[in-house]
mmCIF file of C-alpha atoms and ligand atoms in Angstrom:
data_model
loop_
_atom_site.group_PDB
_atom_site.id
_atom_site.type_symbol
_atom_site.label_atom_id
_atom_site.label_comp_id
_atom_site.label_asym_id
_atom_site.label_seq_id
_atom_site.Cartn_x
_atom_site.Cartn_y
_atom_site.Cartn_z
ATOM 1 C CA MET A 319 0.000 0.000 0.000
ATOM 2 C CA THR A 320 1.312 3.456 -0.802
ATOM 3 C CA LEU A 321 -0.176 6.419 1.005
ATOM 4 C CA ASN A 322 -0.435 10.065 0.148
ATOM 5 C CA VAL A 323 1.013 11.736 3.255
ATOM 6 C CA ALA A 324 1.216 15.427 4.216
ATOM 7 C CA VAL A 325 3.329 16.608 7.138
ATOM 8 C CA GLN A 326 2.526 19.759 9.107
ATOM 9 C CA MET A 327 5.760 20.806 10.772
ATOM 10 C CA ASP A 328 8.000 23.737 11.623
ATOM 11 C CA PRO A 329 10.528 24.758 8.939
ATOM 12 C CA ILE A 330 12.388 21.631 7.821
ATOM 13 C CA ALA A 331 15.529 23.612 7.005
ATOM 14 C CA ARG A 332 16.048 24.240 10.737
ATOM 15 C CA ILE A 333 15.765 20.758 12.187
ATOM 16 C CA ASN A 334 18.652 18.739 13.601
ATOM 17 C CA ILE A 335 18.215 15.496 11.689
ATOM 18 C CA ASN A 336 20.235 13.475 14.200
ATOM 19 C CA GLY A 337 17.684 14.050 16.932
ATOM 20 C CA ASP A 338 14.469 14.853 15.144
ATOM 21 C CA SER A 339 11.663 12.298 15.408
ATOM 22 C CA THR A 340 9.659 13.874 12.594
ATOM 23 C CA PHE A 341 12.617 13.355 10.318
ATOM 24 C CA ALA A 342 12.858 9.706 11.372
ATOM 25 C CA LEU A 343 9.162 9.290 10.506
ATOM 26 C CA LEU A 344 9.646 10.913 7.104
ATOM 27 C CA LEU A 345 12.653 8.733 6.240
ATOM 28 C CA GLU A 346 10.700 5.579 7.092
ATOM 29 C CA ALA A 347 7.619 6.733 5.131
ATOM 30 C CA GLN A 348 9.744 7.405 2.081
ATOM 31 C CA ARG A 349 11.477 4.032 2.429
ATOM 32 C CA ARG A 350 8.044 2.394 2.320
ATOM 33 C CA GLY A 351 7.161 4.220 -0.891
ATOM 34 C CA HIS A 352 4.656 6.711 0.562
ATOM 35 C CA ALA A 353 4.440 10.083 -1.202
ATOM 36 C CA LEU A 354 5.389 13.008 1.062
ATOM 37 C CA SER A 355 4.115 16.580 0.967
ATOM 38 C CA TYR A 356 5.141 19.367 3.305
ATOM 39 C CA TYR A 357 3.724 22.611 4.702
ATOM 40 C CA THR A 358 4.260 24.784 7.772
ATOM 41 C CA PRO A 359 1.301 25.549 10.108
ATOM 42 C CA ASP A 360 1.093 29.221 9.081
ATOM 43 C CA LYS A 361 0.185 28.139 5.535
ATOM 44 C CA LEU A 362 -3.225 26.659 6.443
ATOM 45 C CA SER A 363 -6.424 28.369 5.256
ATOM 46 C CA LEU A 364 -9.985 27.302 6.011
ATOM 47 C CA LEU A 365 -12.339 28.253 3.175
ATOM 48 C CA GLY A 366 -15.823 27.376 4.405
ATOM 49 C CA ASN A 367 -15.168 23.856 5.642
ATOM 50 C CA GLU A 368 -12.400 23.118 3.172
ATOM 51 C CA LEU A 369 -8.886 23.158 4.564
ATOM 52 C CA VAL A 370 -6.249 24.112 1.990
ATOM 53 C CA ALA A 371 -2.500 24.748 1.949
ATOM 54 C CA PRO A 372 0.202 25.403 -0.627
ATOM 55 C CA VAL A 373 1.924 22.040 -0.150
ATOM 56 C CA GLN A 374 5.316 21.062 -1.523
ATOM 57 C CA MET A 375 6.467 17.599 -2.543
ATOM 58 C CA LEU A 376 9.221 16.505 -0.170
ATOM 59 C CA THR A 377 12.200 14.186 -0.543
ATOM 60 C CA VAL A 378 14.390 13.453 2.488
ATOM 61 C CA ARG A 379 17.958 12.174 2.864
ATOM 62 C CA ASP A 380 19.835 11.170 6.036
ATOM 63 C CA GLU A 381 22.645 13.612 5.228
ATOM 64 C CA PRO A 382 23.263 16.593 7.526
ATOM 65 C CA GLY A 383 23.296 19.813 5.532
ATOM 66 C CA ASN A 384 21.597 18.161 2.541
ATOM 67 C CA HIS A 385 18.598 16.556 4.198
ATOM 68 C CA PHE A 386 15.674 17.620 2.001
ATOM 69 C CA THR A 387 14.435 18.756 -1.385
ATOM 70 C CA LEU A 388 11.138 20.600 -1.811
ATOM 71 C CA GLY A 389 9.035 20.949 -4.950
ATOM 72 C CA GLU A 390 7.099 24.035 -6.008
ATOM 73 C CA PRO A 391 4.174 25.012 -3.744
ATOM 74 C CA LYS A 392 0.847 23.775 -5.105
ATOM 75 C CA ARG A 393 -2.489 24.702 -3.529
ATOM 76 C CA GLN A 394 -4.286 21.561 -2.404
ATOM 77 C CA PRO A 395 -7.215 20.583 -0.224
ATOM 78 C CA LEU A 396 -5.777 18.540 2.633
ATOM 79 C CA ALA A 397 -8.769 16.194 2.370
ATOM 80 C CA ALA A 398 -6.985 14.800 -0.701
ATOM 81 C CA PHE A 399 -4.405 13.133 1.589
ATOM 82 C CA ASP A 400 -4.724 9.717 3.222
ATOM 83 C CA VAL A 401 -2.683 10.820 6.229
ATOM 84 C CA VAL A 402 -1.681 14.146 7.780
ATOM 85 C CA LEU A 403 1.123 14.042 10.328
ATOM 86 C CA LEU A 404 0.609 16.749 12.945
ATOM 87 C CA ARG A 405 4.221 17.363 13.977
ATOM 88 C CA GLN A 406 4.121 21.007 14.954
ATOM 89 C CA ASP A 407 6.273 21.823 17.989
ATOM 90 C CA PRO A 408 4.965 23.742 21.002
ATOM 91 C CA PRO A 409 4.302 26.480 22.180
ATOM 92 C CA PHE A 410 0.843 25.122 22.833
ATOM 93 C CA ASP A 411 -0.847 28.476 22.355
ATOM 94 C CA LEU A 412 -3.985 29.719 20.580
ATOM 95 C CA ALA A 413 -2.247 29.385 17.192
ATOM 96 C CA TYR A 414 -1.641 25.722 17.997
ATOM 97 C CA ILE A 415 -5.204 25.230 19.181
ATOM 98 C CA THR A 416 -6.540 26.880 16.015
ATOM 99 C CA SER A 417 -4.521 24.475 13.956
ATOM 100 C CA THR A 418 -6.085 21.501 15.788
ATOM 101 C CA HIS A 419 -9.559 22.897 14.991
ATOM 102 C CA PHE A 420 -8.550 23.208 11.332
ATOM 103 C CA LEU A 421 -7.264 19.642 11.138
ATOM 104 C CA GLU A 422 -10.386 18.286 12.803
ATOM 105 C CA GLN A 423 -12.269 19.173 9.598
ATOM 106 C CA LEU A 424 -10.403 16.399 7.803
ATOM 107 C CA GLN A 425 -11.513 13.544 9.987
ATOM 108 C CA PRO A 426 -12.417 10.746 9.540
ATOM 109 C CA LYS A 427 -11.724 10.661 5.798
ATOM 110 C CA THR A 428 -8.105 11.654 6.354
ATOM 111 C CA LEU A 429 -6.251 10.068 9.277
ATOM 112 C CA VAL A 430 -4.570 12.803 11.330
ATOM 113 C CA VAL A 431 -1.747 11.603 13.623
ATOM 114 C CA ASN A 432 -1.966 12.465 16.463
ATOM 115 C CA ASP A 433 -5.699 13.059 16.537
ATOM 116 C CA PRO A 434 -6.049 16.867 16.658
ATOM 117 C CA ALA A 435 -8.928 16.924 19.164
ATOM 118 C CA GLY A 436 -7.009 14.405 21.285
ATOM 119 C CA VAL A 437 -3.964 16.670 21.229
ATOM 120 C CA ARG A 438 -6.007 19.738 22.080
ATOM 121 C CA ASP A 439 -7.655 18.023 25.046
ATOM 122 C CA ALA A 440 -4.410 16.727 26.498
ATOM 123 C CA PRO A 441 -2.086 19.607 27.437
ATOM 124 C CA GLU A 442 1.026 17.756 28.561
ATOM 125 C CA LYS A 443 1.201 18.806 32.212
ATOM 126 C CA LEU A 444 -2.598 18.824 32.700
ATOM 127 C CA PHE A 445 -3.632 15.549 31.087
ATOM 128 C CA VAL A 446 -1.159 13.721 33.325
ATOM 129 C CA MET A 447 -3.116 14.945 36.390
ATOM 130 C CA ASN A 448 -5.730 12.275 35.519
ATOM 131 C CA PHE A 449 -3.246 9.748 36.885
ATOM 132 C CA PRO A 450 -2.345 11.102 40.351
ATOM 133 C CA GLN A 451 -1.477 7.604 41.585
ATOM 134 C CA LEU A 452 1.414 7.529 39.088
ATOM 135 C CA MET A 453 2.670 11.071 39.717
ATOM 136 C CA PRO A 454 4.718 12.856 42.367
ATOM 137 C CA PRO A 455 2.490 15.086 44.550
ATOM 138 C CA THR A 456 1.608 17.991 42.231
ATOM 139 C CA LEU A 457 -0.296 21.250 42.564
ATOM 140 C CA ILE A 458 -1.408 23.523 39.719
ATOM 141 C CA SER A 459 -2.089 26.970 41.121
ATOM 142 C CA ARG A 460 -1.147 30.635 41.227
ATOM 143 C CA ASN A 461 -2.437 31.066 44.739
ATOM 144 C CA MET A 462 0.193 31.903 47.371
ATOM 145 C CA GLU A 463 -1.657 30.196 50.251
ATOM 146 C CA GLU A 464 -2.118 26.950 48.317
ATOM 147 C CA ILE A 465 1.501 26.967 47.211
ATOM 148 C CA ASN A 466 2.827 27.627 50.704
ATOM 149 C CA ALA A 467 0.634 24.887 52.175
ATOM 150 C CA PHE A 468 1.993 22.496 49.547
ATOM 151 C CA ARG A 469 5.597 23.519 50.343
ATOM 152 C CA ASP A 470 4.954 23.013 54.079
ATOM 153 C CA THR A 471 3.787 19.475 53.365
ATOM 154 C CA HIS A 472 6.338 18.444 50.751
ATOM 155 C CA GLY A 473 9.554 20.363 51.463
ATOM 156 C CA ALA A 474 11.705 20.947 48.375
ATOM 157 C CA VAL A 475 9.611 21.516 45.251
ATOM 158 C CA VAL A 476 10.014 22.246 41.570
ATOM 159 C CA MET A 477 8.157 25.211 40.100
ATOM 160 C CA LYS A 478 7.574 25.304 36.337
ATOM 161 C CA PRO A 479 5.226 26.894 33.802
ATOM 162 C CA LEU A 480 2.094 24.855 32.981
ATOM 163 C CA HIS A 481 2.602 25.086 29.238
ATOM 164 C CA GLY A 482 6.401 25.198 29.318
ATOM 165 C CA PHE A 483 8.585 22.936 27.209
ATOM 166 C CA GLY A 484 12.232 22.175 26.625
ATOM 167 C CA GLY A 485 13.047 22.777 30.294
ATOM 168 C CA ALA A 486 12.371 26.539 30.155
ATOM 169 C CA ALA A 487 11.860 28.246 33.554
ATOM 170 C CA VAL A 488 12.065 25.074 35.678
ATOM 171 C CA PHE A 489 13.251 25.967 39.191
ATOM 172 C CA ARG A 490 13.994 23.995 42.340
ATOM 173 C CA ILE A 491 12.863 25.720 45.518
ATOM 174 C CA MET A 492 14.188 24.530 48.859
ATOM 175 C CA PRO A 493 12.284 24.884 52.163
ATOM 176 C CA GLN A 494 12.990 28.427 53.475
ATOM 177 C CA ASP A 495 14.318 29.376 50.028
ATOM 178 C CA MET A 496 14.909 33.117 50.009
ATOM 179 C CA ASN A 497 14.264 33.312 46.254
ATOM 180 C CA PHE A 498 10.714 31.988 46.515
ATOM 181 C CA GLY A 499 9.012 35.365 46.969
ATOM 182 C CA SER A 500 10.694 36.877 43.945
ATOM 183 C CA LEU A 501 10.096 33.796 41.831
ATOM 184 C CA PHE A 502 6.438 33.841 42.826
ATOM 185 C CA ASP A 503 6.188 37.486 41.711
ATOM 186 C CA MET A 504 8.015 36.777 38.484
ATOM 187 C CA PHE A 505 5.772 33.808 37.636
ATOM 188 C CA SER A 506 2.665 35.880 38.495
ATOM 189 C CA ILE A 507 3.690 38.607 36.069
ATOM 190 C CA THR A 508 5.025 36.364 33.311
ATOM 191 C CA PHE A 509 2.284 33.725 33.117
ATOM 192 C CA LYS A 510 -1.472 34.171 32.765
ATOM 193 C CA GLU A 511 -2.044 30.521 33.605
ATOM 194 C CA PRO A 512 -1.574 28.858 36.967
ATOM 195 C CA TRP A 513 1.731 26.993 37.138
ATOM 196 C CA VAL A 514 3.018 23.642 38.378
ATOM 197 C CA ILE A 515 4.432 23.083 41.855
ATOM 198 C CA GLN A 516 5.681 19.528 42.268
ATOM 199 C CA ARG A 517 7.578 17.604 44.887
ATOM 200 C CA PHE A 518 11.293 17.735 43.994
ATOM 201 C CA LEU A 519 12.565 14.273 43.074
ATOM 202 C CA PRO A 520 16.289 14.169 44.008
ATOM 203 C CA GLU A 521 16.811 11.005 41.957
ATOM 204 C CA VAL A 522 16.486 13.173 38.859
ATOM 205 C CA ARG A 523 20.290 13.269 38.917
ATOM 206 C CA ARG A 524 20.142 9.655 37.696
ATOM 207 C CA GLY A 525 17.910 10.689 34.839
ATOM 208 C CA ASP A 526 14.480 11.480 33.469
ATOM 209 C CA LYS A 527 13.370 8.572 31.320
ATOM 210 C CA ARG A 528 11.597 9.225 28.022
ATOM 211 C CA ILE A 529 9.324 6.289 27.285
ATOM 212 C CA ILE A 530 7.613 6.114 23.918
ATOM 213 C CA LEU A 531 4.217 4.510 23.438
ATOM 214 C CA VAL A 532 2.813 3.687 20.022
ATOM 215 C CA ASP A 533 -0.961 3.212 19.874
ATOM 216 C CA GLY A 534 -0.975 2.742 23.647
ATOM 217 C CA GLU A 535 1.797 0.121 23.790
ATOM 218 C CA PHE A 536 5.380 0.485 25.046
ATOM 219 C CA ALA A 537 7.679 0.965 22.049
ATOM 220 C CA GLY A 538 11.079 2.082 23.367
ATOM 221 C CA ALA A 539 12.858 4.232 25.940
ATOM 222 C CA VAL A 540 15.922 6.344 26.513
ATOM 223 C CA ASN A 541 17.247 7.840 29.753
ATOM 224 C CA ARG A 542 18.409 11.467 29.909
ATOM 225 C CA VAL A 543 20.868 12.480 32.614
ATOM 226 C CA PRO A 544 21.131 16.193 33.451
ATOM 227 C CA ALA A 545 24.442 18.033 33.280
ATOM 228 C CA ALA A 546 26.217 18.207 36.670
ATOM 229 C CA ASP A 547 25.210 21.844 37.225
ATOM 230 C CA ASP A 548 21.616 21.644 35.965
ATOM 231 C CA LEU A 549 18.296 20.273 37.212
ATOM 232 C CA ARG A 550 16.963 19.788 33.726
ATOM 233 C CA SER A 551 17.419 16.577 31.761
ATOM 234 C CA ASN A 552 16.149 17.935 28.451
ATOM 235 C CA MET A 553 18.633 17.166 25.699
ATOM 236 C CA VAL A 554 18.399 20.788 24.499
ATOM 237 C CA ARG A 555 19.688 21.758 27.968
ATOM 238 C CA GLY A 556 22.684 19.471 27.857
ATOM 239 C CA GLY A 557 21.021 16.299 29.188
ATOM 240 C CA ALA A 558 22.945 13.206 28.051
ATOM 241 C CA ALA A 559 21.009 10.329 26.502
ATOM 242 C CA THR A 560 21.879 6.857 27.761
ATOM 243 C CA ALA A 561 20.568 3.369 27.024
ATOM 244 C CA THR A 562 17.950 2.037 29.428
ATOM 245 C CA GLU A 563 15.458 -0.720 30.216
ATOM 246 C CA LEU A 564 12.032 -0.427 31.778
ATOM 247 C CA THR A 565 11.474 -1.227 35.438
ATOM 248 C CA ASP A 566 8.338 -3.071 36.591
ATOM 249 C CA ARG A 567 6.916 0.210 37.847
ATOM 250 C CA GLU A 568 7.471 1.835 34.451
ATOM 251 C CA ARG A 569 5.766 -1.071 32.709
ATOM 252 C CA GLU A 570 2.849 -0.588 35.056
ATOM 253 C CA ILE A 571 2.690 3.133 34.186
ATOM 254 C CA CYS A 572 2.522 2.209 30.481
ATOM 255 C CA SER A 573 -0.247 -0.315 31.046
ATOM 256 C CA VAL A 574 -2.326 2.156 33.079
ATOM 257 C CA ILE A 575 -2.135 5.064 30.625
ATOM 258 C CA GLY A 576 -1.936 3.068 27.372
ATOM 259 C CA PRO A 577 -5.693 2.524 26.943
ATOM 260 C CA ALA A 578 -6.432 6.257 27.536
ATOM 261 C CA LEU A 579 -3.949 7.192 24.810
ATOM 262 C CA LYS A 580 -5.303 4.662 22.333
ATOM 263 C CA GLU A 581 -8.871 5.755 22.961
ATOM 264 C CA ARG A 582 -7.980 9.382 22.166
ATOM 265 C CA GLY A 583 -6.146 8.638 18.919
ATOM 266 C CA LEU A 584 -2.821 9.597 20.520
ATOM 267 C CA LEU A 585 -0.805 7.213 18.415
ATOM 268 C CA PHE A 586 2.694 8.535 19.087
ATOM 269 C CA VAL A 587 3.288 9.676 22.667
ATOM 270 C CA GLY A 588 6.370 10.277 24.809
ATOM 271 C CA ILE A 589 6.028 10.140 28.591
ATOM 272 C CA ASP A 590 8.604 11.357 31.102
ATOM 273 C CA VAL A 591 9.318 9.339 34.239
ATOM 274 C CA ILE A 592 11.656 10.404 37.064
ATOM 275 C CA ASP A 593 12.438 7.800 39.744
ATOM 276 C CA GLY A 594 9.304 5.845 38.865
ATOM 277 C CA TYR A 595 7.043 8.924 38.899
ATOM 278 C CA LEU A 596 5.197 10.072 35.808
ATOM 279 C CA THR A 597 5.614 13.842 35.262
ATOM 280 C CA GLU A 598 4.507 14.547 31.694
ATOM 281 C CA ILE A 599 2.605 13.023 28.778
ATOM 282 C CA ASN A 600 3.912 14.605 25.569
ATOM 283 C CA VAL A 601 1.427 14.389 22.735
ATOM 284 C CA THR A 602 2.127 17.421 20.530
ATOM 285 C CA SER A 603 5.320 16.414 18.799
ATOM 286 C CA PRO A 604 7.236 13.959 20.956
ATOM 287 C CA THR A 605 10.913 13.212 20.381
ATOM 288 C CA GLY A 606 13.107 10.228 21.158
ATOM 289 C CA ILE A 607 12.844 7.942 18.103
ATOM 290 C CA ARG A 608 16.376 8.555 16.907
ATOM 291 C CA ALA A 609 17.911 8.420 20.392
ATOM 292 C CA VAL A 610 16.260 5.032 21.029
ATOM 293 C CA ALA A 611 17.557 3.713 17.700
ATOM 294 C CA LYS A 612 21.064 5.017 18.430
ATOM 295 C CA PHE A 613 21.304 2.768 21.507
ATOM 296 C CA GLY A 614 20.216 -0.298 19.602
ATOM 297 C CA GLY A 615 16.547 -0.031 20.645
ATOM 298 C CA PRO A 616 13.545 -0.872 18.469
ATOM 299 C CA ASP A 617 12.694 0.896 15.218
ATOM 300 C CA ILE A 618 9.858 3.072 16.503
ATOM 301 C CA ALA A 619 9.313 4.824 13.171
ATOM 302 C CA ALA A 620 8.574 1.413 11.638
ATOM 303 C CA LYS A 621 6.115 0.604 14.445
ATOM 304 C CA ILE A 622 4.306 3.898 13.882
ATOM 305 C CA TRP A 623 3.971 3.338 10.142
ATOM 306 C CA ASP A 624 2.803 -0.236 10.736
ATOM 307 C CA VAL A 625 -0.063 1.167 12.834
ATOM 308 C CA ILE A 626 -0.882 3.945 10.352
ATOM 309 C CA GLU A 627 -0.923 1.500 7.435
ATOM 310 C CA ARG A 628 -3.126 -0.886 9.403
ATOM 311 C CA LYS A 629 -5.580 1.901 10.233
ATOM 312 C CA ARG A 630 -5.659 3.027 6.605
ATOM 313 C CA SER A 631 -6.358 -0.440 5.297
ATOM 314 C CA ARG A 632 -9.297 -0.670 7.714
ATOM 315 C CA PRO A 633 -10.365 3.011 7.715
ATOM 316 C CA SER A 634 -13.224 2.559 10.185
ATOM 317 C CA LYS A 635 -10.454 1.632 12.746
HETATM 318 N N1 ADP B 1419 9.513 17.148 40.185
HETATM 319 C C1 ADP B 1419 10.743 17.192 39.679
HETATM 320 N N2 ADP B 1419 11.819 16.763 40.401
HETATM 321 C C2 ADP B 1419 13.058 16.808 39.900
HETATM 322 N N3 ADP B 1419 13.368 17.284 38.678
HETATM 323 C C3 ADP B 1419 12.357 17.724 37.907
HETATM 324 C C4 ADP B 1419 11.000 17.697 38.357
HETATM 325 N N4 ADP B 1419 10.220 18.213 37.388
HETATM 326 C C5 ADP B 1419 11.048 18.536 36.371
HETATM 327 N N5 ADP B 1419 12.338 18.245 36.676
HETATM 328 C C6 ADP B 1419 13.516 18.421 35.813
HETATM 329 O O1 ADP B 1419 13.247 19.457 34.877
HETATM 330 C C7 ADP B 1419 13.197 18.922 33.542
HETATM 331 C C8 ADP B 1419 12.091 19.608 32.744
HETATM 332 O O2 ADP B 1419 10.849 19.455 33.382
HETATM 333 P P1 ADP B 1419 9.535 18.934 32.650
HETATM 334 O O3 ADP B 1419 8.459 18.838 33.658
HETATM 335 O O4 ADP B 1419 9.856 17.696 31.881
HETATM 336 O O5 ADP B 1419 9.183 20.144 31.683
HETATM 337 P P2 ADP B 1419 9.486 20.410 30.119
HETATM 338 O O6 ADP B 1419 8.152 20.322 29.478
HETATM 339 O O7 ADP B 1419 10.060 21.774 30.076
HETATM 340 O O8 ADP B 1419 10.419 19.330 29.633
HETATM 341 C C9 ADP B 1419 12.989 17.447 33.728
HETATM 342 O O9 ADP B 1419 13.515 16.716 32.624
HETATM 343 C C10 ADP B 1419 13.766 17.167 34.997
HETATM 344 O O10 ADP B 1419 15.164 17.079 34.743
HETATM 345 MG MG1 MG B 1420 10.060 17.213 29.857
#
């Protein structure tokens, strides 16, 4: 089966192909003979209920500096595609939400991965709150009394923006921390949303594990160890990827959340686990495929295309 696939992503010229999961997906699609078209989210227009974009034919190569070729832009209704890959990176803002509303117009004729309504309804640090039994104690608030009561109960905490990503503005606050008042003020001014206050997990120094689930099933994992002078394990902040296996607890986390992901059409998901505690469920544009492959792990891109092809050959699911 060959599929007509469009990918909605940020500018392809700027990606780092050695770490980019979207790129891994595109390489595998091309290897299987699927036709690839490309557009960036800003190019979408909704004319009545018809979603159109000036799409470009795309060829990819696993060669840094020479990784893609684009054809001329050609205006097309996106309903003409079998599959649209929603691979837009955060910020998860109103532009992002608008784009999920746009893509919803295409369903069910076109398969959108991940499901745009599923993505919209699962902000990464909010959706995870449905599974408190798997999480560290966590409060989402901008209320000083609530936050102080939480700190009194839990001691050292981490404070981070609710819709943050890539480790931006993640702080550890110790009991009696003299910076708390100023950080509270700064968060109050900077963010309109309440923010996350979470028990600090000291074992983070041994890593924050990225576990990938495909259609609700465990598909691969990589550990990320923070730099010696940083709290944050994100690879963009200098976290070092290392090979890893799943513990029993982590398998249990996958089996508890897997069905909820599958049900929502969240086909490709990356969860973050620190010391056996689930902290995030990344659904927008998760990464990790290439890092898992680098350490001899499974070919997650192949698993994802197996599922997409299966869904397309039985379109009613
Ligand atoms: N509760 C916590 N305890 C210890 N470290 C944490 C905690 N929460 C976050 N971190 C550290 O900060 C990093 C970024 O936090 P995370 O919640 O994953 O937000 P982001 O969406 O920015 O990646 C994590 O990878 C981890 O290293
Ligand atoms: Mg994270």
